[in-house]
Amino acid sequence: ARMLTPMMAAYILKPMKGTYVEKDGALMQWYMRVSRWCLKHRLITVIAAFGFFVGSLFLIPQLPTGFIPPQDK
């Protein structure tokens, strides 16, 4: 269904005639601007992602390991 539906939609659906153009919202404009920047600066993006990953590994010891917290008496 994932592959067949878009392919069939491309054949069945016809483009709308007219001058109606929907503008993107502020959130979508921000997302597209950030995405464009990330694609232009791929090395910085990969380094930042790797940094966040390593930082999350350092936070693992801070996670609680017991089912019942020690304050529960």
XYZ file of N, CA, C and O in Angstrom:
292
model
N 0.823 -1.193 0.000
C 0.000 0.000 0.000
C 0.868 1.259 0.000
O 0.485 2.258 -0.581
N 2.006 1.209 0.662
C 2.857 2.402 0.716
C 3.384 2.773 -0.653
O 3.610 3.931 -0.947
N 3.660 1.794 -1.479
C 4.237 2.091 -2.785
C 3.162 2.231 -3.861
O 3.309 3.014 -4.784
N 2.100 1.462 -3.722
C 1.074 1.456 -4.751
C 0.181 2.697 -4.689
O -0.135 3.287 -5.726
N -0.182 3.135 -3.501
C -1.101 4.267 -3.369
C -0.547 5.553 -3.972
O -1.244 6.202 -4.761
N 0.687 5.986 -3.671
C 1.183 7.208 -4.294
C 1.311 7.087 -5.813
O 1.048 8.036 -6.548
N 1.688 5.900 -6.287
C 1.825 5.719 -7.727
C 0.464 5.822 -8.414
O 0.322 6.482 -9.442
N -0.546 5.198 -7.831
C -1.893 5.270 -8.420
C -2.452 6.684 -8.308
O -3.141 7.153 -9.216
N -2.167 7.371 -7.218
C -2.640 8.742 -7.063
C -2.037 9.646 -8.127
O -2.695 10.559 -8.635
N -0.803 9.400 -8.498
C -0.156 10.207 -9.534
C -0.846 10.017 -10.875
O -0.927 10.943 -11.687
N -1.356 8.830 -11.127
C -2.042 8.574 -12.395
C -3.506 9.006 -12.372
O -4.037 9.503 -13.354
N -4.161 8.823 -11.226
C -5.601 9.088 -11.162
C -5.911 10.554 -10.914
O -6.767 11.139 -11.572
N -5.239 11.166 -9.956
C -5.540 12.551 -9.598
C -4.978 13.504 -10.648
O -3.862 13.352 -11.120
N -5.745 14.470 -10.977
C -5.323 15.479 -11.943
C -5.059 16.786 -11.201
O -5.710 17.084 -10.205
N -4.113 17.589 -11.673
C -3.856 18.875 -11.007
C -5.060 19.799 -11.137
O -5.777 19.772 -12.138
N -5.266 20.604 -10.100
C -6.392 21.538 -10.103
C -6.101 22.690 -11.056
O -4.985 23.209 -11.109
N -7.104 23.090 -11.776
C -6.976 24.229 -12.671
C -7.351 25.483 -11.894
O -8.280 25.493 -11.115
N -6.602 26.540 -12.086
C -6.916 27.786 -11.395
C -5.662 28.415 -10.824
O -4.545 27.929 -10.988
N -5.877 29.512 -10.144
C -4.746 30.263 -9.608
C -4.656 30.165 -8.094
O -3.970 30.947 -7.466
N -5.379 29.200 -7.494
C -5.356 29.058 -6.039
C -4.002 28.514 -5.603
O -3.605 27.427 -5.984
N -3.297 29.293 -4.796
C -2.003 28.874 -4.257
C -2.057 29.055 -2.746
O -2.312 30.151 -2.250
N -1.832 27.963 -2.036
C -1.871 28.027 -0.583
C -0.486 28.396 -0.057
O 0.512 27.801 -0.441
N -0.431 29.386 0.825
C 0.844 29.805 1.402
C 1.172 28.917 2.596
O 0.297 28.485 3.320
N 2.458 28.674 2.768
C 2.903 27.895 3.920
C 2.805 28.747 5.181
O 2.993 29.960 5.147
N 2.569 28.073 6.298
C 2.498 28.762 7.574
C 3.887 29.110 8.090
O 4.912 28.735 7.514
N 3.920 29.812 9.190
C 5.191 30.257 9.771
C 6.046 29.070 10.210
O 7.264 29.070 10.019
N 5.415 28.043 10.768
C 6.171 26.877 11.223
C 6.809 26.149 10.040
O 7.975 25.736 10.104
N 6.069 25.997 8.952
C 6.608 25.323 7.773
C 7.725 26.145 7.134
O 8.728 25.584 6.683
N 7.593 27.452 7.127
C 8.657 28.298 6.580
C 9.930 28.162 7.409
O 11.027 28.068 6.863
N 9.780 28.129 8.742
C 10.936 27.948 9.612
C 11.574 26.587 9.377
O 12.799 26.475 9.270
N 10.747 25.545 9.275
C 11.252 24.192 9.053
C 12.014 24.107 7.734
O 13.091 23.500 7.667
N 11.485 24.702 6.680
C 12.155 24.665 5.384
C 13.472 25.443 5.425
O 14.460 25.030 4.823
N 13.513 26.556 6.133
C 14.734 27.338 6.258
C 15.810 26.547 7.014
O 16.967 26.494 6.594
N 15.417 25.886 8.106
C 16.362 25.077 8.881
C 16.827 23.878 8.051
O 18.012 23.536 8.048
N 15.909 23.239 7.330
C 16.269 22.095 6.489
C 17.252 22.509 5.401
O 18.221 21.792 5.126
N 17.007 23.658 4.787
C 17.917 24.154 3.745
C 19.309 24.401 4.315
O 20.316 24.046 3.716
N 19.357 25.000 5.518
C 20.645 25.269 6.154
C 21.369 23.959 6.450
O 22.571 23.842 6.214
N 20.657 22.968 6.974
C 21.280 21.682 7.300
C 21.818 20.991 6.058
O 22.864 20.346 6.103
N 21.121 21.115 4.939
C 21.601 20.493 3.706
C 22.825 21.212 3.146
O 23.682 20.588 2.533
N 22.905 22.510 3.370
C 24.071 23.257 2.891
C 25.283 23.038 3.788
O 26.415 23.146 3.338
N 25.066 22.769 5.064
C 26.142 22.605 6.038
C 26.089 21.190 6.618
O 25.887 20.996 7.816
N 26.297 20.211 5.762
C 26.142 18.818 6.180
C 27.163 18.404 7.232
O 26.834 17.674 8.165
N 28.388 18.834 7.098
C 29.423 18.429 8.063
C 29.090 18.937 9.462
O 29.190 18.189 10.441
N 28.683 20.189 9.563
C 28.305 20.750 10.869
C 27.111 19.997 11.445
O 27.062 19.695 12.645
N 26.154 19.647 10.591
C 24.969 18.914 11.040
C 25.346 17.540 11.569
O 24.855 17.114 12.620
N 26.229 16.838 10.860
C 26.654 15.502 11.306
C 27.439 15.604 12.610
O 27.237 14.789 13.527
N 28.309 16.582 12.724
C 29.090 16.755 13.963
C 28.159 17.064 15.135
O 28.331 16.525 16.231
N 27.167 17.921 14.920
C 26.219 18.252 15.988
C 25.404 17.023 16.386
O 25.192 16.775 17.585
N 24.960 16.237 15.412
C 24.192 15.022 15.722
C 25.051 14.037 16.510
O 24.579 13.425 17.478
N 26.310 13.880 16.107
C 27.218 12.989 16.827
C 27.446 13.504 18.252
O 27.482 12.720 19.202
N 27.578 14.821 18.403
C 27.751 15.407 19.734
C 26.554 15.153 20.638
O 26.712 14.819 21.818
N 25.352 15.295 20.092
C 24.151 15.009 20.881
C 24.087 13.537 21.267
O 23.686 13.184 22.380
N 24.499 12.659 20.353
C 24.500 11.226 20.638
C 25.474 10.900 21.771
O 25.130 10.188 22.717
N 26.685 11.422 21.686
C 27.682 11.173 22.729
C 27.218 11.777 24.053
O 27.367 11.159 25.116
N 26.632 12.969 23.990
C 26.108 13.587 25.208
C 25.019 12.745 25.853
O 24.950 12.628 27.084
N 24.167 12.130 25.044
C 23.112 11.282 25.598
C 23.697 10.023 26.228
O 23.159 9.506 27.207
N 24.803 9.520 25.665
C 25.450 8.355 26.279
C 26.006 8.703 27.661
O 25.979 7.873 28.567
N 26.510 9.923 27.821
C 27.023 10.342 29.127
C 25.910 10.529 30.155
O 26.165 10.519 31.355
N 24.678 10.696 29.704
C 23.556 10.869 30.630
C 22.959 9.542 31.092
O 22.138 9.526 32.008
N 23.356 8.429 30.498
C 22.790 7.127 30.862
C 22.999 6.811 32.345
O 22.075 6.310 33.000
N 24.178 7.085 32.936
C 24.331 6.771 34.369
C 23.372 7.559 35.275
O 23.147 7.158 36.425
N 22.802 8.617 34.802
C 21.888 9.425 35.614
C 20.480 8.828 35.676
O 19.661 9.268 36.478
N 20.193 7.836 34.829
C 18.862 7.234 34.809
C 18.659 6.347 36.029
O 19.560 5.605 36.421
N 17.469 6.392 36.623
C 17.204 5.507 37.770
C 17.113 4.056 37.290
O 16.611 3.776 36.204
N 17.575 3.137 38.146
C 17.580 1.730 37.745
C 16.582 0.876 38.521
O 16.325 -0.250 38.129
N 16.028 1.381 39.596
C 15.094 0.589 40.399
C 13.651 0.844 40.011
O 13.302 1.871 39.435
N 12.792 -0.125 40.348
C 11.370 0.040 40.080
C 10.704 0.899 41.141
O 9.750 1.628 40.859
N 11.192 0.798 42.374
C 10.611 1.563 43.487
C 11.630 2.594 43.921
O 12.771 2.247 44.257
N 11.276 3.873 43.934
C 12.232 4.895 44.340
C 12.597 4.745 45.818
O 11.803 4.269 46.626
N 13.828 5.153 46.201
C 14.259 4.993 47.595
C 13.434 5.836 48.572
O 13.388 5.530 49.765
N 12.787 6.893 48.138
C 11.997 7.746 49.034
C 10.682 7.075 49.440
O 10.027 7.484 50.382
N 10.260 6.017 48.727
C 8.986 5.348 49.010
C 9.170 4.428 50.201
O 9.893 3.452 50.167
N 8.482 4.734 51.288
C 8.607 3.912 52.514
C 7.271 3.329 52.876
O 6.281 3.905 52.934
